[in-house]
PDB file of C-alpha atoms in Angstrom:
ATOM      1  CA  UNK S  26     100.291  93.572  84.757  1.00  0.00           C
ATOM      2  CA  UNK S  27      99.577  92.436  81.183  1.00  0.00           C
ATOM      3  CA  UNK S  28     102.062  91.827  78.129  1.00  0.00           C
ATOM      4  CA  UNK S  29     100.336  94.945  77.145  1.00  0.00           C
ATOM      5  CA  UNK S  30     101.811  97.129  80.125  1.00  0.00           C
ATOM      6  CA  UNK S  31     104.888  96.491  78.865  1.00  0.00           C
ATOM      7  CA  UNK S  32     107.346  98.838  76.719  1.00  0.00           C
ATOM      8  CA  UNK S  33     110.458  97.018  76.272  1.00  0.00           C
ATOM      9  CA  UNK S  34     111.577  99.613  73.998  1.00  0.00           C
ATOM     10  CA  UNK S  35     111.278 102.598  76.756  1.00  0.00           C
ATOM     11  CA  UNK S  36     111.741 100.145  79.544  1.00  0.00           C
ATOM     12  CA  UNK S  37     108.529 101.750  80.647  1.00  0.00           C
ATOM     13  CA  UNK S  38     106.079  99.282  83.136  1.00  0.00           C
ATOM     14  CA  UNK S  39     102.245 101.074  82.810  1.00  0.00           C
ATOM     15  CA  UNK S  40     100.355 100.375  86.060  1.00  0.00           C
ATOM     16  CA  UNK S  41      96.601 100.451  85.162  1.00  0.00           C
ATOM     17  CA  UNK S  42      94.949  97.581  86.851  1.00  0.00           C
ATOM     18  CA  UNK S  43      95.053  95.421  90.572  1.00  0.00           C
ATOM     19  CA  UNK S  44      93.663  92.141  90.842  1.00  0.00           C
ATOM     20  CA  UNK S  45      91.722  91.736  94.345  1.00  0.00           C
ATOM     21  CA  UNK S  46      89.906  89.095  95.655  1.00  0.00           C
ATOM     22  CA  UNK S  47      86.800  89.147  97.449  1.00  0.00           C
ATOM     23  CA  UNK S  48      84.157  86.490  98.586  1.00  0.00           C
ATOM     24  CA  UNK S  49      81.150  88.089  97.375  1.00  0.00           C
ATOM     25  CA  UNK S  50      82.577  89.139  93.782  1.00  0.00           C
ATOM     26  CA  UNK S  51      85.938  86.285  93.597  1.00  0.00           C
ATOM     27  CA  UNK S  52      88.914  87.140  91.430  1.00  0.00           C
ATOM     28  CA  UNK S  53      88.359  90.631  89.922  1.00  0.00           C
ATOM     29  CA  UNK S  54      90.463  92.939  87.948  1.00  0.00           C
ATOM     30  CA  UNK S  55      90.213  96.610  88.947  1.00  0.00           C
ATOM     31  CA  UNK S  56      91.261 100.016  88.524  1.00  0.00           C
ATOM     32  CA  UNK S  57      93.776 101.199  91.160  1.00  0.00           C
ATOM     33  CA  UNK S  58      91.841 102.793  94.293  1.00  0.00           C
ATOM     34  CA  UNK S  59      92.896 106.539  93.041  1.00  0.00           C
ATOM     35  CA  UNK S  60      93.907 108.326  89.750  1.00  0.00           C
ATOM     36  CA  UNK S  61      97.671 108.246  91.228  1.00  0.00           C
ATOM     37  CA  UNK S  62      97.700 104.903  90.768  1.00  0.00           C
ATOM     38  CA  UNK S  63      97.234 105.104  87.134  1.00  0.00           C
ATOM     39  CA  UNK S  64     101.122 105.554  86.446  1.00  0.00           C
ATOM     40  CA  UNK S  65     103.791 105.399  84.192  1.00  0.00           C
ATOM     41  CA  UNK S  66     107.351 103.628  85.719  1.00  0.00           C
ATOM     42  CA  UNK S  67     110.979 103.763  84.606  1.00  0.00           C
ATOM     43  CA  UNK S  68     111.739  99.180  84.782  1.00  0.00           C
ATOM     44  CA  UNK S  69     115.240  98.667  85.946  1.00  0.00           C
ATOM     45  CA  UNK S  70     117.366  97.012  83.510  1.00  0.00           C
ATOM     46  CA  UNK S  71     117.589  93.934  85.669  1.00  0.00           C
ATOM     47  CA  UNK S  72     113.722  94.061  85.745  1.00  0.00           C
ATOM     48  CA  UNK S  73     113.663  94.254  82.069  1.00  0.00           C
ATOM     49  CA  UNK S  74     116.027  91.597  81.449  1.00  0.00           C
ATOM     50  CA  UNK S  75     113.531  89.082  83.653  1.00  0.00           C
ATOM     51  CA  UNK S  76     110.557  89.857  82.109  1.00  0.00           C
ATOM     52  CA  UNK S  77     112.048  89.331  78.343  1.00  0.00           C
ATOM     53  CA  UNK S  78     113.340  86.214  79.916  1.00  0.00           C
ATOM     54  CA  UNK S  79     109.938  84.770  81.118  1.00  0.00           C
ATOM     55  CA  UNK S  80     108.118  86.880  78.072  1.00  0.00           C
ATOM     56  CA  UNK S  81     109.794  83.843  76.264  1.00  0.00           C
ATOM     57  CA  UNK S  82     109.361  80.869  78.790  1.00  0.00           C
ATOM     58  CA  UNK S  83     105.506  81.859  79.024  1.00  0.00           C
ATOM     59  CA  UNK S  84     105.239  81.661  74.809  1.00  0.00           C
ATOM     60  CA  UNK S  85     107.121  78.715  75.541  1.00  0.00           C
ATOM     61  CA  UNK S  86     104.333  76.966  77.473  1.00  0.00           C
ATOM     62  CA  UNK S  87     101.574  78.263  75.703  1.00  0.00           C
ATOM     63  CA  UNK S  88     102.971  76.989  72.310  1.00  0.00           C
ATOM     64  CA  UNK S  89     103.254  80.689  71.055  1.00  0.00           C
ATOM     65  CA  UNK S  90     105.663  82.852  69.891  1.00  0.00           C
ATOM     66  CA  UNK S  91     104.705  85.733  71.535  1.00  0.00           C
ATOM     67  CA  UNK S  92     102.507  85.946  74.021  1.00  0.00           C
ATOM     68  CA  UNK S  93      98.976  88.166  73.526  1.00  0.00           C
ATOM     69  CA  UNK S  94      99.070  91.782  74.857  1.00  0.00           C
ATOM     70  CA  UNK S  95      96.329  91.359  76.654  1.00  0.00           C
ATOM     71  CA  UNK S  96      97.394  88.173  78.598  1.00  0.00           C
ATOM     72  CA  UNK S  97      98.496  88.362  82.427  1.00  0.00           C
ATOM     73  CA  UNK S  98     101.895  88.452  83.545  1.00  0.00           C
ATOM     74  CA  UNK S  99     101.457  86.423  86.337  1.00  0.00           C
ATOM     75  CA  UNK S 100      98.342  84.286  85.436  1.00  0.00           C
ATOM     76  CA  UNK S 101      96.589  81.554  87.261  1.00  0.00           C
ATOM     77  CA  UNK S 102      95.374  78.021  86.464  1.00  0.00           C
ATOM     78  CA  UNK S 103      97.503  77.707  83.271  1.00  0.00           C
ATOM     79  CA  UNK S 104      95.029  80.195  81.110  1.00  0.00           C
ATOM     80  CA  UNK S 105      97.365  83.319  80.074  1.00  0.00           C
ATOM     81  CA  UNK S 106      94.100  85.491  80.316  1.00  0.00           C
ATOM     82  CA  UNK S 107      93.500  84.907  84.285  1.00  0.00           C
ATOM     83  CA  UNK S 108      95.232  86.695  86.528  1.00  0.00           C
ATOM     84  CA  UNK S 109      97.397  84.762  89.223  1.00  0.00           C
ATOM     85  CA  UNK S 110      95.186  84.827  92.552  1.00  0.00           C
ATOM     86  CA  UNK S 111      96.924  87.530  94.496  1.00  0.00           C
ATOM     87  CA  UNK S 112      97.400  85.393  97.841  1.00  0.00           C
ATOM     88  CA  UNK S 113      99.450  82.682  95.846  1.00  0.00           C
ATOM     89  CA  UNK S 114     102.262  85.536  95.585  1.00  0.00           C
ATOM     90  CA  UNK S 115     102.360  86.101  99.028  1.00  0.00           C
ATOM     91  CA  UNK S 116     102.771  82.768  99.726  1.00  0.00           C
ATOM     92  CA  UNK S 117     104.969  82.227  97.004  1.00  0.00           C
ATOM     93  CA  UNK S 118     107.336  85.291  99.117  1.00  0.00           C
ATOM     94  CA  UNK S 119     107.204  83.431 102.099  1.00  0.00           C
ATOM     95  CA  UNK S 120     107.687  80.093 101.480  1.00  0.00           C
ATOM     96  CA  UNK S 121     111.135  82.223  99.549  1.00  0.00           C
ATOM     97  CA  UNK S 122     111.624  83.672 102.340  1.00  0.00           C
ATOM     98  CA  UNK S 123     111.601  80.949 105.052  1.00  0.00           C
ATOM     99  CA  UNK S 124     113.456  78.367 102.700  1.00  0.00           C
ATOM    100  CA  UNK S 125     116.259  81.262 102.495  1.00  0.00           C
ATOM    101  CA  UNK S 126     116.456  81.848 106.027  1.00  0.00           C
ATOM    102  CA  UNK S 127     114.942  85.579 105.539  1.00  0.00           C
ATOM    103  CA  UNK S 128     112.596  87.574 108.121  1.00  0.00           C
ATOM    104  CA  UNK S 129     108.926  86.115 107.557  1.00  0.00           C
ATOM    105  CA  UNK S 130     107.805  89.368 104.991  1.00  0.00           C
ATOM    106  CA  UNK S 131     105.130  89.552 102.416  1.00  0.00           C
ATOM    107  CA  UNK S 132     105.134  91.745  99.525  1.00  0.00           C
ATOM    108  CA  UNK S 133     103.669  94.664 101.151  1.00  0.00           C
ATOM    109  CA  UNK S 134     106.188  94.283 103.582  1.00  0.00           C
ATOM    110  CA  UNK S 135     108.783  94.416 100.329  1.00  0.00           C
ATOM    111  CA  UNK S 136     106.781  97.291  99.279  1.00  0.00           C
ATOM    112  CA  UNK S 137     107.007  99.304 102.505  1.00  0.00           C
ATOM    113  CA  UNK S 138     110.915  98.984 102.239  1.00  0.00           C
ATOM    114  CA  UNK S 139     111.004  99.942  98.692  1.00  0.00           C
ATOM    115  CA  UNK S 140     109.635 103.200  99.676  1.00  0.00           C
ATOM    116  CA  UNK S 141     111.546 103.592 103.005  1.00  0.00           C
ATOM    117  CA  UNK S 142     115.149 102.558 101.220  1.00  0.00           C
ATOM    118  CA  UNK S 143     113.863 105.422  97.815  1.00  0.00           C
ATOM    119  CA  UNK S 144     114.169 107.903 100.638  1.00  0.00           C
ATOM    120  CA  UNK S 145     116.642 106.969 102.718  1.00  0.00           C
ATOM    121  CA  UNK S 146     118.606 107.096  99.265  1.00  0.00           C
ATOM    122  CA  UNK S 147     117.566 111.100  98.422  1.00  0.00           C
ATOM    123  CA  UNK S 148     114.315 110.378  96.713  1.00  0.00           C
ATOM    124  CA  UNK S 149     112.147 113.329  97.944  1.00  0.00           C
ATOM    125  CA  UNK S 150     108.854 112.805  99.039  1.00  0.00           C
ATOM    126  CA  UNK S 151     107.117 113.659  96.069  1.00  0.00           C
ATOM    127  CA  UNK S 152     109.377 110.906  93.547  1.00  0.00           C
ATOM    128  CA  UNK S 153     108.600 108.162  95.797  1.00  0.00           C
ATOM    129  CA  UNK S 154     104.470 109.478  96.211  1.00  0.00           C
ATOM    130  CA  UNK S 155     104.596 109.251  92.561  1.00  0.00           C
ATOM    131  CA  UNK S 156     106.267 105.658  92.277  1.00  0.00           C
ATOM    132  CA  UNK S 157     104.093 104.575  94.778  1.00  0.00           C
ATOM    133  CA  UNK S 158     101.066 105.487  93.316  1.00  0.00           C
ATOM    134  CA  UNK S 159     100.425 107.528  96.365  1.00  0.00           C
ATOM    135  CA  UNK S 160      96.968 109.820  96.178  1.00  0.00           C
ATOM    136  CA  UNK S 161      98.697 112.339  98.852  1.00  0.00           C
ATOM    137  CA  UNK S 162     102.493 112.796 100.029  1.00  0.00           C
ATOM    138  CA  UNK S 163     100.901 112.545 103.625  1.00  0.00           C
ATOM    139  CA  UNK S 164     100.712 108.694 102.946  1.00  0.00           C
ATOM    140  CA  UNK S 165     104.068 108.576 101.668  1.00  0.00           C
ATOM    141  CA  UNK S 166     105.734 110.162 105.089  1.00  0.00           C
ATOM    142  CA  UNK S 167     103.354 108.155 107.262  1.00  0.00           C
ATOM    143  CA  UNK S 168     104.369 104.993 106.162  1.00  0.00           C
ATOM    144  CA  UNK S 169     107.425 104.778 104.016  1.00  0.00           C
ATOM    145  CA  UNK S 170     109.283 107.855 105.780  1.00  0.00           C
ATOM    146  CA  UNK S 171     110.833 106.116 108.409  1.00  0.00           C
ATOM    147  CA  UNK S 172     114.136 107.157 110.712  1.00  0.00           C
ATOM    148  CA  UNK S 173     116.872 105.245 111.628  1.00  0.00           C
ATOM    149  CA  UNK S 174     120.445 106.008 113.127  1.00  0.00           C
ATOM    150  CA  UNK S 175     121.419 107.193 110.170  1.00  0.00           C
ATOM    151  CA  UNK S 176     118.977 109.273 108.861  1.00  0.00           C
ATOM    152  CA  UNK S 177     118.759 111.107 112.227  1.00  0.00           C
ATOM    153  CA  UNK S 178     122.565 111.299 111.620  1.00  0.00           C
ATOM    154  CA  UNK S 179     122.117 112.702 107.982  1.00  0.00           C
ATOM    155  CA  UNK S 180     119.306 114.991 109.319  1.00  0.00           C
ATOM    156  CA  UNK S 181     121.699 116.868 111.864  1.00  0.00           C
ATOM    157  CA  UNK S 182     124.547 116.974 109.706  1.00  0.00           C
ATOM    158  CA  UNK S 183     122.101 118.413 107.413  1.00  0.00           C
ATOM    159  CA  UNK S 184     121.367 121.296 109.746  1.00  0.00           C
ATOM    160  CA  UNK S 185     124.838 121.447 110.776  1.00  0.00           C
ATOM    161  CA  UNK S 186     125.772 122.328 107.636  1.00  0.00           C
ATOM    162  CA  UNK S 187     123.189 125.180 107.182  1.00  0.00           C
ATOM    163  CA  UNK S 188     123.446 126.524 110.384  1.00  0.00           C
ATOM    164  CA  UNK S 189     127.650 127.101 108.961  1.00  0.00           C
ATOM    165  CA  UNK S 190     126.517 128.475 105.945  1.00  0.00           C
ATOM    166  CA  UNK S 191     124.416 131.037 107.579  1.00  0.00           C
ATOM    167  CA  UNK S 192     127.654 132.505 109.788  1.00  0.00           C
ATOM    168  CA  UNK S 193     128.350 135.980 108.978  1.00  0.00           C
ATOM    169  CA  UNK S 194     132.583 136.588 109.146  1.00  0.00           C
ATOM    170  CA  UNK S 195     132.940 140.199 110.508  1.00  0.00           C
ATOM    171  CA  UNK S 196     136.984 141.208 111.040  1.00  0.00           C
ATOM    172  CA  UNK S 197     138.504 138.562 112.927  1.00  0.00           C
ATOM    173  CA  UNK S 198     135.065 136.964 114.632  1.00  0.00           C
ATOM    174  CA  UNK S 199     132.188 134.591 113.339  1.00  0.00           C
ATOM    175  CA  UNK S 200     129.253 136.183 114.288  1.00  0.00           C
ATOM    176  CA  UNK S 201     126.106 133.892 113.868  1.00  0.00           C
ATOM    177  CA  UNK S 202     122.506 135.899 112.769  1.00  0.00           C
ATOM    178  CA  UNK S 203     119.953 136.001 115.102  1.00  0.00           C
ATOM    179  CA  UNK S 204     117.035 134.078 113.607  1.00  0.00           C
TER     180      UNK S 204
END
């Protein structure tokens, strides 16, 4: 992300670029892999209120007031117009991780449960695709639609619940449709 991908005012965050690295091409800056990618994303409040917070600390340590829209977020070797190298996150997550104790994750492990915890919450498949930046709701169920106990549980109360709502009363008996 750049300052740029920012709207403070709509709490909007603008996904429009990835940084990769490769060996034969080093640190690039990219498009996203499909046009779903390219998206527009409601920030959290709480995610808001951080990235005002280190908007300032970054002019801070650059000796600006505000900081350039096209500088990086997250940018590498002290130069606000780099992008931080993406492996130094990961590590950055699980050295976090480890000192707090926490199951040895990386981002796209934080990503994955993001997605799973959207649905498990009553996002349909089709909000979290979008938020995802999914290029098909297939990818969405076959990695982020995961069951548990209670989703299994949910699930059958679900049909429970139908199944009731589809008995017929006749006089003094329930009679259920034959399907």
């Amino acid at each position: 992300l750049q300052w740029g991908d920012v709207d403070f005012a709509h709490n909007i965050l603008k996904i429009r670029r990835n940084t990769v690295y490769t060996p034969k091409s080093g640190l690039c800056t990219v498009e996203p892999k499909t046009a779903k990618g390219m998206r527009e994303l409601p920030m959290p409040k709480q995610v808001s209120t951080i990235l005002q917070q280190w908007h300032k600390e970054q002019a801070s340590l650059f000796g600006v007031t505000q900081m350039d829209a096209t500088a990086f977020i997250f940018n590498g070797k002290m130069d606000a117009f780099t992008p931080l190298f993406p492996d130094n996150i990961t590590k950055k997550v699980k050295k976090f991780m480890k000192k707090c104790g926490l199951p040895d994750y990386s981002p796209h492990d934080l990503r994955h449960t993001c997605g799973s915890l959207m649905l498990e919450s009553g996002a349909t498949v089709k909000m979290v695709q979008n938020f995802l930046g999914h290029k098909d709701p297939s990818t969405t169920l076959r990695f982020y639609a995961g069951t548990n106990a209670e989703s299994l549980r949910t699930a059958s109360n679900a049909l429970s619940a139908t199944l009731n709502a589809g008995k017929i009363q006749r006089e003094d008996r329930d009679v259920n449709p034959v399907f």
